[in-house]
Short mmCIF file of C-alpha atoms and ligand atoms in Angstrom, two decimals:
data_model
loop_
_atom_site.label_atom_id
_atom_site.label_comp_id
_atom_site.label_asym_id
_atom_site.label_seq_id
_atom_site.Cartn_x
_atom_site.Cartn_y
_atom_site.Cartn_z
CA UNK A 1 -86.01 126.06 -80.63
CA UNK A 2 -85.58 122.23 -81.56
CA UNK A 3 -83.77 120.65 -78.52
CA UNK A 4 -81.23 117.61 -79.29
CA UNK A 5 -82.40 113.88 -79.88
CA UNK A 6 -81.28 112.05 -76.61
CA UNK A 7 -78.18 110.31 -77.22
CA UNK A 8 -79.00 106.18 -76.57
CA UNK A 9 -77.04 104.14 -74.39
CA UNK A 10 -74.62 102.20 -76.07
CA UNK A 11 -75.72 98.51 -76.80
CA UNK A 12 -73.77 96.44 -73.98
CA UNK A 13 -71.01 94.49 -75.25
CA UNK A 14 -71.94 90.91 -75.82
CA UNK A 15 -69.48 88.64 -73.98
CA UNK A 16 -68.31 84.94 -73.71
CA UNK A 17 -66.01 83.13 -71.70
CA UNK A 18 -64.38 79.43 -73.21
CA UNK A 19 -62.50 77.84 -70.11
CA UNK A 20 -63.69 78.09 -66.04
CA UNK A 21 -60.64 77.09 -64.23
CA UNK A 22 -59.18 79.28 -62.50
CA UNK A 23 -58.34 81.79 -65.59
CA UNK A 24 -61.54 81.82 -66.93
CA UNK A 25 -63.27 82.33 -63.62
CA UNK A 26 -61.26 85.63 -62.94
CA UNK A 27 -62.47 86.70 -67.03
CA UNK A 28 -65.79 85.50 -65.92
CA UNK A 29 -66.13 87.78 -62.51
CA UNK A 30 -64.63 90.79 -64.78
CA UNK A 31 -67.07 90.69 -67.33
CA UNK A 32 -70.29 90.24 -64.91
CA UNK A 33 -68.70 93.27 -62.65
CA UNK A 34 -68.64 95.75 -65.93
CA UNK A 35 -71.84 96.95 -66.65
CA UNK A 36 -71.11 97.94 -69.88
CA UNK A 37 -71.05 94.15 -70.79
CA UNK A 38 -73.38 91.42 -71.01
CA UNK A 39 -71.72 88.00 -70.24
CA UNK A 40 -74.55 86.56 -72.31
CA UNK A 41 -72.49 82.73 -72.87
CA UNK A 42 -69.76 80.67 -71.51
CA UNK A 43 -68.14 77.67 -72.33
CA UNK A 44 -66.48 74.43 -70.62
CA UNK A 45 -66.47 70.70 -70.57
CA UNK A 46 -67.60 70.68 -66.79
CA UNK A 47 -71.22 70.70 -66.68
CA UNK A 48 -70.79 71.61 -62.77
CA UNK A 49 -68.71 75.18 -63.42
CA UNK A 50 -70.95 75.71 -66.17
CA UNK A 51 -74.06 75.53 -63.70
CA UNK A 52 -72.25 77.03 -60.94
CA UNK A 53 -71.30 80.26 -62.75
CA UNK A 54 -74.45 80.33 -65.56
CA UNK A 55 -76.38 80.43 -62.64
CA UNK A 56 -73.88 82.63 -59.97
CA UNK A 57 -74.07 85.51 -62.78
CA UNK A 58 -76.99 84.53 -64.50
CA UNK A 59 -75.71 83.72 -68.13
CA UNK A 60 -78.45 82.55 -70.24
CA UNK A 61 -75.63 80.53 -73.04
CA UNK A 62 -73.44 77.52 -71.25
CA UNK A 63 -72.28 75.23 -73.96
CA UNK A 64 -70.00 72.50 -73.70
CA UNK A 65 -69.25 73.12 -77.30
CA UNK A 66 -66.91 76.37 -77.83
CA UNK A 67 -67.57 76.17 -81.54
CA UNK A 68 -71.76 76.43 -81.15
CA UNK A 69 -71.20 78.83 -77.96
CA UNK A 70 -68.95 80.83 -81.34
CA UNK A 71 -72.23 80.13 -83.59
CA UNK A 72 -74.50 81.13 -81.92
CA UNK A 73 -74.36 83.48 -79.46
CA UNK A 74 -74.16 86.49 -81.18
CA UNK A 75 -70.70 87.77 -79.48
CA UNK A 76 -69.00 90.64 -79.20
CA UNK A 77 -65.78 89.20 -77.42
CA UNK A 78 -64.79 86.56 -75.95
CA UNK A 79 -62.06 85.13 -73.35
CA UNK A 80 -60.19 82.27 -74.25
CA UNK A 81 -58.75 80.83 -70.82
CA UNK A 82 -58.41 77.01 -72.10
CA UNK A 83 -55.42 74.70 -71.86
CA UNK A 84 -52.45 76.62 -74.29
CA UNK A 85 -52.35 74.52 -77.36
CA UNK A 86 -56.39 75.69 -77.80
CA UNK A 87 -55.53 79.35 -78.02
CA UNK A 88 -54.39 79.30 -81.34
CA UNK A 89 -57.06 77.16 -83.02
CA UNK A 90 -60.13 78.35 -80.96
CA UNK A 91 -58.97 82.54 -81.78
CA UNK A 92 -58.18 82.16 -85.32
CA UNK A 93 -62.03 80.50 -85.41
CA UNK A 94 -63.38 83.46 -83.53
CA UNK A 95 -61.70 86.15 -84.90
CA UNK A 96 -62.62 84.65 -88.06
CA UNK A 97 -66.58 84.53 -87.02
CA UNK A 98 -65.81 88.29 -85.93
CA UNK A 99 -65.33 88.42 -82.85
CA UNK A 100 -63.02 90.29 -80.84
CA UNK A 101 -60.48 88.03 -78.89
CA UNK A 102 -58.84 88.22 -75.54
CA UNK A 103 -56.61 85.27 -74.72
CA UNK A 104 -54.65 83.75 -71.61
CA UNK A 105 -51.22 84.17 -71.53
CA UNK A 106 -48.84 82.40 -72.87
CA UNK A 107 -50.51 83.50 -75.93
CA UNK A 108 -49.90 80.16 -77.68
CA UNK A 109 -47.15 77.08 -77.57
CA UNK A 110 -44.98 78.66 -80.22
CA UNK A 111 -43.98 82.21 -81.92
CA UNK A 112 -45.30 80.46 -85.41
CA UNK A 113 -49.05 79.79 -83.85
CA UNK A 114 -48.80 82.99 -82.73
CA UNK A 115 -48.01 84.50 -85.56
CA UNK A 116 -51.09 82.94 -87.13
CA UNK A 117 -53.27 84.49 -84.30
CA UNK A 118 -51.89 87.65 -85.37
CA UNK A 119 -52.47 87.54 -88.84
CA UNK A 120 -56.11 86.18 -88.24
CA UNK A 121 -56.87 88.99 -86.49
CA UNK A 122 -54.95 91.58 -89.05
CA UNK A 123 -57.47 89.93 -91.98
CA UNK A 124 -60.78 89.85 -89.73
CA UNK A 125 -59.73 93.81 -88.42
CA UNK A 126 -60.78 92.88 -85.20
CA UNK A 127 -58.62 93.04 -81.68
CA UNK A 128 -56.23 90.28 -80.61
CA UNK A 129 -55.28 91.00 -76.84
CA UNK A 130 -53.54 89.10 -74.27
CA UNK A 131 -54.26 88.71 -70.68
CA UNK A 132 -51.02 90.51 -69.15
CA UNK A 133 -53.02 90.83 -65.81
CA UNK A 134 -49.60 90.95 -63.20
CA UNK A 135 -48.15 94.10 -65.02
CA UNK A 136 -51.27 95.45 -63.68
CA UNK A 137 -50.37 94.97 -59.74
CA UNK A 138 -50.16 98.43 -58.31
CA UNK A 139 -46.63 98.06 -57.21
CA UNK A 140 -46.24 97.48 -60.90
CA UNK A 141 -48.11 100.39 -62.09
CA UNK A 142 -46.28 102.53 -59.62
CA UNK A 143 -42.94 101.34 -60.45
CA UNK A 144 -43.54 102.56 -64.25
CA UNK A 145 -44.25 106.28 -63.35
CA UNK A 146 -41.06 105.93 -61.46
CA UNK A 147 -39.35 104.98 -64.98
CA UNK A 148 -41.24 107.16 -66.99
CA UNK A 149 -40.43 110.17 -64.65
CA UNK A 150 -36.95 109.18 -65.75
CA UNK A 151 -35.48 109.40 -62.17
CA UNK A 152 -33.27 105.98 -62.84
CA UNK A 153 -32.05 107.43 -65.94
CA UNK A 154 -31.32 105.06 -69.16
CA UNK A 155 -31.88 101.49 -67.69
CA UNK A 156 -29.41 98.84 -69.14
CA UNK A 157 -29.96 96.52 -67.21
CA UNK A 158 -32.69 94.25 -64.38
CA UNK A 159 -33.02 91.01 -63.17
CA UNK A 160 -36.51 89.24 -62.82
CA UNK A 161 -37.54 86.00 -61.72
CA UNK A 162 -40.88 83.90 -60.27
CA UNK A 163 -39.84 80.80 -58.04
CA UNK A 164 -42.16 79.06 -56.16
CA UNK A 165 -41.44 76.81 -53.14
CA UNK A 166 -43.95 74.15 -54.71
CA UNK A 167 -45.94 74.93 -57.37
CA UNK A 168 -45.80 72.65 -60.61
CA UNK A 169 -49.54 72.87 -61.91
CA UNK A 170 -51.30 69.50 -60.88
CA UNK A 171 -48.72 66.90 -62.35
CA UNK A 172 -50.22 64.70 -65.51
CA UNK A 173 -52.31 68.09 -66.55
CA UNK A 174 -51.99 69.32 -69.77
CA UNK A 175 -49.43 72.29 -67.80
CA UNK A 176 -46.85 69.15 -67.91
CA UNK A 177 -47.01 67.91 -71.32
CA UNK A 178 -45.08 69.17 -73.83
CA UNK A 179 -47.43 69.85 -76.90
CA UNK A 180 -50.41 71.08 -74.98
CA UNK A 181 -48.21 73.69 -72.69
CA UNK A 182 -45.49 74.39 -75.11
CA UNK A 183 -42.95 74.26 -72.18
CA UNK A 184 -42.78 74.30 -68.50
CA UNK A 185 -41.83 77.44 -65.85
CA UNK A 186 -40.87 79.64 -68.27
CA UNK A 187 -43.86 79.55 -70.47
CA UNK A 188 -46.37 79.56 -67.32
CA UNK A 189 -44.71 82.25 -64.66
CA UNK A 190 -41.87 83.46 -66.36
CA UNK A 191 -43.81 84.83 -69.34
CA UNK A 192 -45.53 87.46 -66.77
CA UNK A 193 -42.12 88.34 -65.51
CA UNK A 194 -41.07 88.64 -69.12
CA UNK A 195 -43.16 90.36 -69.76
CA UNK A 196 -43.17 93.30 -66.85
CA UNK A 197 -39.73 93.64 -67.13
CA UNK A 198 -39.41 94.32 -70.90
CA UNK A 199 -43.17 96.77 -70.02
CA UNK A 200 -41.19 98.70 -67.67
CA UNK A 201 -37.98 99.43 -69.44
CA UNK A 202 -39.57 100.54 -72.23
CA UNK A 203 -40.33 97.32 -74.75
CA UNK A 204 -36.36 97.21 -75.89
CA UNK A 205 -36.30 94.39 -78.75
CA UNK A 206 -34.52 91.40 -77.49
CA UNK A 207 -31.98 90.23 -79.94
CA UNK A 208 -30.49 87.38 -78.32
CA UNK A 209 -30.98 85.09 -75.77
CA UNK A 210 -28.78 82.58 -73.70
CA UNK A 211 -30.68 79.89 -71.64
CA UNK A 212 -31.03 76.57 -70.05
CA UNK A 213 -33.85 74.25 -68.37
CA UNK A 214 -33.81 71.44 -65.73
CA UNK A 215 -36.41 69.28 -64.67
CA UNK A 216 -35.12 68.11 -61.21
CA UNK A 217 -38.73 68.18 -59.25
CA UNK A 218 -41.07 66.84 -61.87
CA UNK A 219 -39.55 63.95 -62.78
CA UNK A 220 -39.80 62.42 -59.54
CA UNK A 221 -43.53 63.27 -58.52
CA UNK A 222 -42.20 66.10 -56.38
CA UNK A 223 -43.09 69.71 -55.82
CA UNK A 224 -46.61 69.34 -57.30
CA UNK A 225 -49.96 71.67 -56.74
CA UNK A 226 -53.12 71.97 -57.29
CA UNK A 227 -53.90 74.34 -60.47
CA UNK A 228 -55.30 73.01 -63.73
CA UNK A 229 -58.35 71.10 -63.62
CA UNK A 230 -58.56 69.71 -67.32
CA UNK A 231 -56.66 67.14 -69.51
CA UNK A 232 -55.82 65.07 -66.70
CA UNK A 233 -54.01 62.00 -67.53
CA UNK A 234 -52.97 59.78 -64.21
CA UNK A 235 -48.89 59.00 -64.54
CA UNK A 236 -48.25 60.68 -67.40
CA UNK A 237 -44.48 61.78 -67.90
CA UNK A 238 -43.30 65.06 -66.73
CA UNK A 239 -42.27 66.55 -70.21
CA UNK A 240 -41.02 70.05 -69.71
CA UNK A 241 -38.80 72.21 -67.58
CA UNK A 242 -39.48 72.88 -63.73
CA UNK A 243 -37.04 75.54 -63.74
CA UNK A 244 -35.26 78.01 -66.59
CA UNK A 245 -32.86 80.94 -66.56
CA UNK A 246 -31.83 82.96 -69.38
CA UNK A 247 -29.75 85.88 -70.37
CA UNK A 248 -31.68 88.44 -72.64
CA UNK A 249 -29.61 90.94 -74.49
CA UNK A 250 -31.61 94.41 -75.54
CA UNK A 251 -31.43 96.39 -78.74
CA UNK A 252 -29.32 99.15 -77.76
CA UNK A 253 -27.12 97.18 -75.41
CA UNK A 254 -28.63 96.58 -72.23
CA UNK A 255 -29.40 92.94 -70.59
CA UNK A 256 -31.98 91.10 -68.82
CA UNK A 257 -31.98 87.98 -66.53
CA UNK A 258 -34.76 86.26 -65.71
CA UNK A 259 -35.40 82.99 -63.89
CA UNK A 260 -38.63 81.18 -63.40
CA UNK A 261 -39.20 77.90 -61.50
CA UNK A 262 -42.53 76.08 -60.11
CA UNK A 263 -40.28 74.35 -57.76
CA UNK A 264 -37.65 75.03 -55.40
CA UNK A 265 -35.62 74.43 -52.10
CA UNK A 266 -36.28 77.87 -51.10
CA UNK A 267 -38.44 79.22 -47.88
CA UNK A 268 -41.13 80.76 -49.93
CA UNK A 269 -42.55 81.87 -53.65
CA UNK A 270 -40.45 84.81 -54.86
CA UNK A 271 -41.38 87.17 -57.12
CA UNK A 272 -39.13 90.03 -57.92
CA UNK A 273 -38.39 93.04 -61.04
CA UNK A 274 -34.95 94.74 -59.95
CA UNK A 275 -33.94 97.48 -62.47
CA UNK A 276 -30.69 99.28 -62.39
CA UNK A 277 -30.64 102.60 -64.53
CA UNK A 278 -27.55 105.14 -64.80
CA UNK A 279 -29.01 107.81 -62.30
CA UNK A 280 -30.98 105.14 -60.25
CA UNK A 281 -31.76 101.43 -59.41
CA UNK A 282 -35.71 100.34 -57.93
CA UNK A 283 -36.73 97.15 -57.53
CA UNK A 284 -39.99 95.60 -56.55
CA UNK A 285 -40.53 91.82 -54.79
CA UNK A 286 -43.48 89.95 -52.96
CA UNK A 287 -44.33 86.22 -51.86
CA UNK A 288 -46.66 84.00 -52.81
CA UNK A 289 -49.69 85.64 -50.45
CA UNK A 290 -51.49 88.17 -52.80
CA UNK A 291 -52.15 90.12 -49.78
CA UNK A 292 -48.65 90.50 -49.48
CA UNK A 293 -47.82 94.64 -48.76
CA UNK A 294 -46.65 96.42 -52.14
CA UNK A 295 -43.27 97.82 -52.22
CA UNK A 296 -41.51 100.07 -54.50
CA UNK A 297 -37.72 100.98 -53.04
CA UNK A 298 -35.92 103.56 -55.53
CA UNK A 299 -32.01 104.48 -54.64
CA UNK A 300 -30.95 107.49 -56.27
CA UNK A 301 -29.53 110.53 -54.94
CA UNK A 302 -30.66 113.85 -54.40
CA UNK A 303 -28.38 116.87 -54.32
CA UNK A 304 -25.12 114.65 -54.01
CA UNK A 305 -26.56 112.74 -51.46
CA UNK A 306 -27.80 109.22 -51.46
CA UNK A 307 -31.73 109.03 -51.26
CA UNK A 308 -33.73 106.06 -50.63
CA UNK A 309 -37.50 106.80 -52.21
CA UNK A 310 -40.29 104.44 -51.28
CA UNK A 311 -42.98 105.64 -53.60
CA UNK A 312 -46.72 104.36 -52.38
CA UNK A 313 -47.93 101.03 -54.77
CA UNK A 314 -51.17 101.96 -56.31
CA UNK A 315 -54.54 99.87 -56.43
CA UNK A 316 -53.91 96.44 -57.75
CA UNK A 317 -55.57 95.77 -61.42
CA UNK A 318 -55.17 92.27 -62.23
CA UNK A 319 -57.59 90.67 -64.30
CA UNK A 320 -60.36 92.91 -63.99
CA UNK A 321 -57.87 95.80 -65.40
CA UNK A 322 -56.58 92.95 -68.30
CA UNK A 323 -60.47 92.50 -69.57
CA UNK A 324 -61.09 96.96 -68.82
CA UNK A 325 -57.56 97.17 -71.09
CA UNK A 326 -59.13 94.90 -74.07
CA UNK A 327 -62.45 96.65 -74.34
CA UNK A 328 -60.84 99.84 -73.92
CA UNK A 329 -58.85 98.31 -77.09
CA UNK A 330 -62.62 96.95 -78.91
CA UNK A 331 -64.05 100.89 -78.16
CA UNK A 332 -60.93 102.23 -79.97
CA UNK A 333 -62.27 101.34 -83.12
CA UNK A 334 -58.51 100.76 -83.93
CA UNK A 335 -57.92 97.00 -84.28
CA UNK A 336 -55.04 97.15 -86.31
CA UNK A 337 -53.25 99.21 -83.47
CA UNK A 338 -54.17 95.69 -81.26
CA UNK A 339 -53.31 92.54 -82.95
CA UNK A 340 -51.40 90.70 -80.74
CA UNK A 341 -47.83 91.76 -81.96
CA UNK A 342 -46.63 92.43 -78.52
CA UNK A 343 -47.65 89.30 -77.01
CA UNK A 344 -46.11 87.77 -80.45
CA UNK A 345 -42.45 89.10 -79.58
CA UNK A 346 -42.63 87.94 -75.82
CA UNK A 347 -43.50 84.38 -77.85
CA UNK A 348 -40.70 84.57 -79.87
CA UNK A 349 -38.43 85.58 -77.00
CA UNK A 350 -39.87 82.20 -75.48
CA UNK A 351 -39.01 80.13 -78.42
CA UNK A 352 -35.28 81.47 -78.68
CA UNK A 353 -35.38 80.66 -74.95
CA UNK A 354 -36.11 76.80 -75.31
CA UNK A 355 -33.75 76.82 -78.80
CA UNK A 356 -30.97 78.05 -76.65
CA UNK A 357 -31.28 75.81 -73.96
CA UNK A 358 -31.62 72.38 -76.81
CA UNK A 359 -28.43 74.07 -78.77
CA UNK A 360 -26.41 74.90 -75.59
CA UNK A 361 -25.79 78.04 -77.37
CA UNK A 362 -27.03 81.53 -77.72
CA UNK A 363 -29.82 82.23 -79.96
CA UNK A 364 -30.33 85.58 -82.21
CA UNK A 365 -33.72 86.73 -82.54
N1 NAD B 1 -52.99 85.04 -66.19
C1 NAD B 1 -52.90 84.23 -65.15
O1 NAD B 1 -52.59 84.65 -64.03
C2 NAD B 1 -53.20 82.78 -65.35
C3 NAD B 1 -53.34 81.93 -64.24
C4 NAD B 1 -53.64 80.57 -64.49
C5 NAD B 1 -53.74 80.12 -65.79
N2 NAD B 1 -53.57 80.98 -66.84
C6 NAD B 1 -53.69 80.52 -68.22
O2 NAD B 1 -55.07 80.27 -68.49
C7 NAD B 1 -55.23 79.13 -69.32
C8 NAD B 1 -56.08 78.09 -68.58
O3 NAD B 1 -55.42 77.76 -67.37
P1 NAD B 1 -56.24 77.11 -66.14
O4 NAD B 1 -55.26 76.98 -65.03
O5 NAD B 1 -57.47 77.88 -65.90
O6 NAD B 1 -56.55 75.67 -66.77
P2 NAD B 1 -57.54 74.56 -66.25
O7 NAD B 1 -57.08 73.26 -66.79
O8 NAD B 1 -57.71 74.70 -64.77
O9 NAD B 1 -58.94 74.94 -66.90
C9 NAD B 1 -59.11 74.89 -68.30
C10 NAD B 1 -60.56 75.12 -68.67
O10 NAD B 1 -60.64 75.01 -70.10
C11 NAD B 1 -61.74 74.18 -70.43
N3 NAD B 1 -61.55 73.50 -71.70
C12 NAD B 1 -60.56 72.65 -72.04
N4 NAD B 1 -60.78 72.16 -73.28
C13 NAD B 1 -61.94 72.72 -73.69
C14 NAD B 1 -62.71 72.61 -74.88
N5 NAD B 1 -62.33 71.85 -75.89
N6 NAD B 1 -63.86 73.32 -74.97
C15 NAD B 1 -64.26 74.13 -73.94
N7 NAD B 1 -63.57 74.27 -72.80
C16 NAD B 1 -62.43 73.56 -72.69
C17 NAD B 1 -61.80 73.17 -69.31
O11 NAD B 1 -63.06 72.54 -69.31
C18 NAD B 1 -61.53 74.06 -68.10
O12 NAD B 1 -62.72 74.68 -67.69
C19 NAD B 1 -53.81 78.67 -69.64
O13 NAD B 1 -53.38 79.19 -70.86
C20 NAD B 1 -52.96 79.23 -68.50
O14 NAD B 1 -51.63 79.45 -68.87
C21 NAD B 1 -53.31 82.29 -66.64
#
């Protein structure tokens, strides 16, 4: 009897990491936790966080130079968690070099860059994935079994919204200038909110969108913080929005608000995904403290009666579930299932947002 050749251990998954603020250090800490990865490079322009973590998780590439980190280290993926306007052109080179991309939200400044992504990763046939990482919070999670159970019925409406008490990323950073951000709060917080709400109801199309923007903090050196370490320029002008609402409307009818703001007169950060269905309403809300208790609240009614559910959050995800989503998506040995296109329509929902708010009009998508 001839017994089976052992099977051999998959090769680890080469890895690299471009950016190590505070993005790239939570792509960095996901990759050196997975042991079916090697994080075998990383790249930034400060030669201390390239020390700190080469050495913290003993990474033998640290290049101050994405492109030769690209050339030469042999990847299999790679995090891109670098000021917004480098998304587009640092993906399209890696994708193109063959390597599988995961990128910081927003995906890019504009639907038409990423667009390109997406076609740069539909010709290489390699994965284009977006870091989504707060639709992974456990209250989130929970909150879509609750839909997909279909206890709240057909949803057709929710309200969503991220306002912070003080929180404009570290004035004069490239977060605050319009052509390396692409815009202000909306394209920062409320793209996670965007994006959660349109996750949980199902990914309805948006086909039109009503907005406006204000800069009332910015402007005047107020409600500042301390994220973003790079691009600093001392005094430069505050050029995008500190706060944005819009109305959404949904293929099939329904509507969405959402309202994001890095600066308000308000007691605390706010965070909040209310839905309201036809045989139930849940919503979902927490601070700015990430150890903030999860909580899920569903009214409905059982039996004729009215019934209050509190279904139990699960374990949070965050980034480390993002980067386990995006290699789940490189083992899949599907990459044209994973090009981006989902991230692509929450851009383009973006851009209709900012055209709405210039025209003083709505916008069709
Ligand atoms: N998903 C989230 O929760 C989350 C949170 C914060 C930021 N972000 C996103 O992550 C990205 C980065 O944000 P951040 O706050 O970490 O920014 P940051 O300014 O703090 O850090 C940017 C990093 O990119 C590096 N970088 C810039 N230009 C480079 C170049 N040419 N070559 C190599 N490295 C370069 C910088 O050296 C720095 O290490 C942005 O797109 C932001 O929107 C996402």
């Amino acid at each position: 009897m001839t017994s089976a050749a052992p099977q051999s251990a998959p090769r680890p998954l080469r890895a690299g990491v471009i950016g190590l603020g505070w993005a790239g250090q939570q792509h960095v800490a996901a990759y050196a936790a997975d042991p079916a990865v090697e994080l075998v490079a990383i790249s930034a322009m400060e030669e201390h966080l390239l020390a700190q973590f080469g050495d913290e998780h003993d990474v033998p590439g640290r290049y101050q130079d994405w492109k030769q980190m690209i050339a030469e280290a042999e990847l299999d993926v790679v995090s891109i968690a670098t000021p917004t306007f480098l998304h587009e052109p640092m993906a399209i080179h890696a994708l193109e070099a063959g390597v599988n991309v995961l990128t910081e939200k927003p995906m890019a400044q504009t639907g038409e860059a990423a667009a390109r992504m997406v076609a740069a990763a539909q010709k290489a046939g390699k994965v284009l994935d977006v870091s989504f990482n707060h639709r992974q919070r456990g209250d989130v999670t929970a909150l879509k079994d609750v839909v997909d159970s279909g206890v709240l019925g057909k949803l057709y409406y929710a309200k969503t919204g991220w306002i912070r008490r003080q929180g404009i990323p570290g004035l004069g950073t490239w977060f605050t200038k319009a052509e390396s951000s692409g815009g202000g709060a909306m394209m920062d917080i409320g793209i996670h909110m965007l994006d959660m709400a349109l996750h949980l109801m199902g990914e309805p199309a948006v086909t039109a969108a009503s907005a406006s923007t204000h800069a009332e903090f910015g402007p005047l050196g107020r409600g500042g913080s301390g994220f973003g370490i790079s691009q600093v320029e001392d005094g430069a002008p505050f050029e995008v929005e500190d706060l944005a609402t819009a109305f959404l409307r949904l293929e099939g009818g329904g509507t969405l608000l959402l309202e994001s703001s890095w600066a308000q007169w308000i007691p605390h950060d706010l965070c909040y995904v209310t839905l309201y269905g036809a045989d139930g309403g849940a919503t979902i809300e927490w601070g700015g403290d990430p150890a903030d208790p999860r909580k899920i609240t569903v009214w409905t009614e059982v039996a004729g009666f009215p019934a209050e559910l509190t279904p139990a959050a699960g374990e949070d995800g965050r980034h480390a579930a993002a980067v386990a989503g995006f290699l789940q998506k490189v083992a899949s040995g599907e990459p044209g299932a994973h090009d981006g296109s989902l991230a692509l329509r929450r851009a383009r929902v973006i851009d209709a947002c900012y055209a709405s708010a210039k025209a003083g009009a709505e916008v069709s998508l």
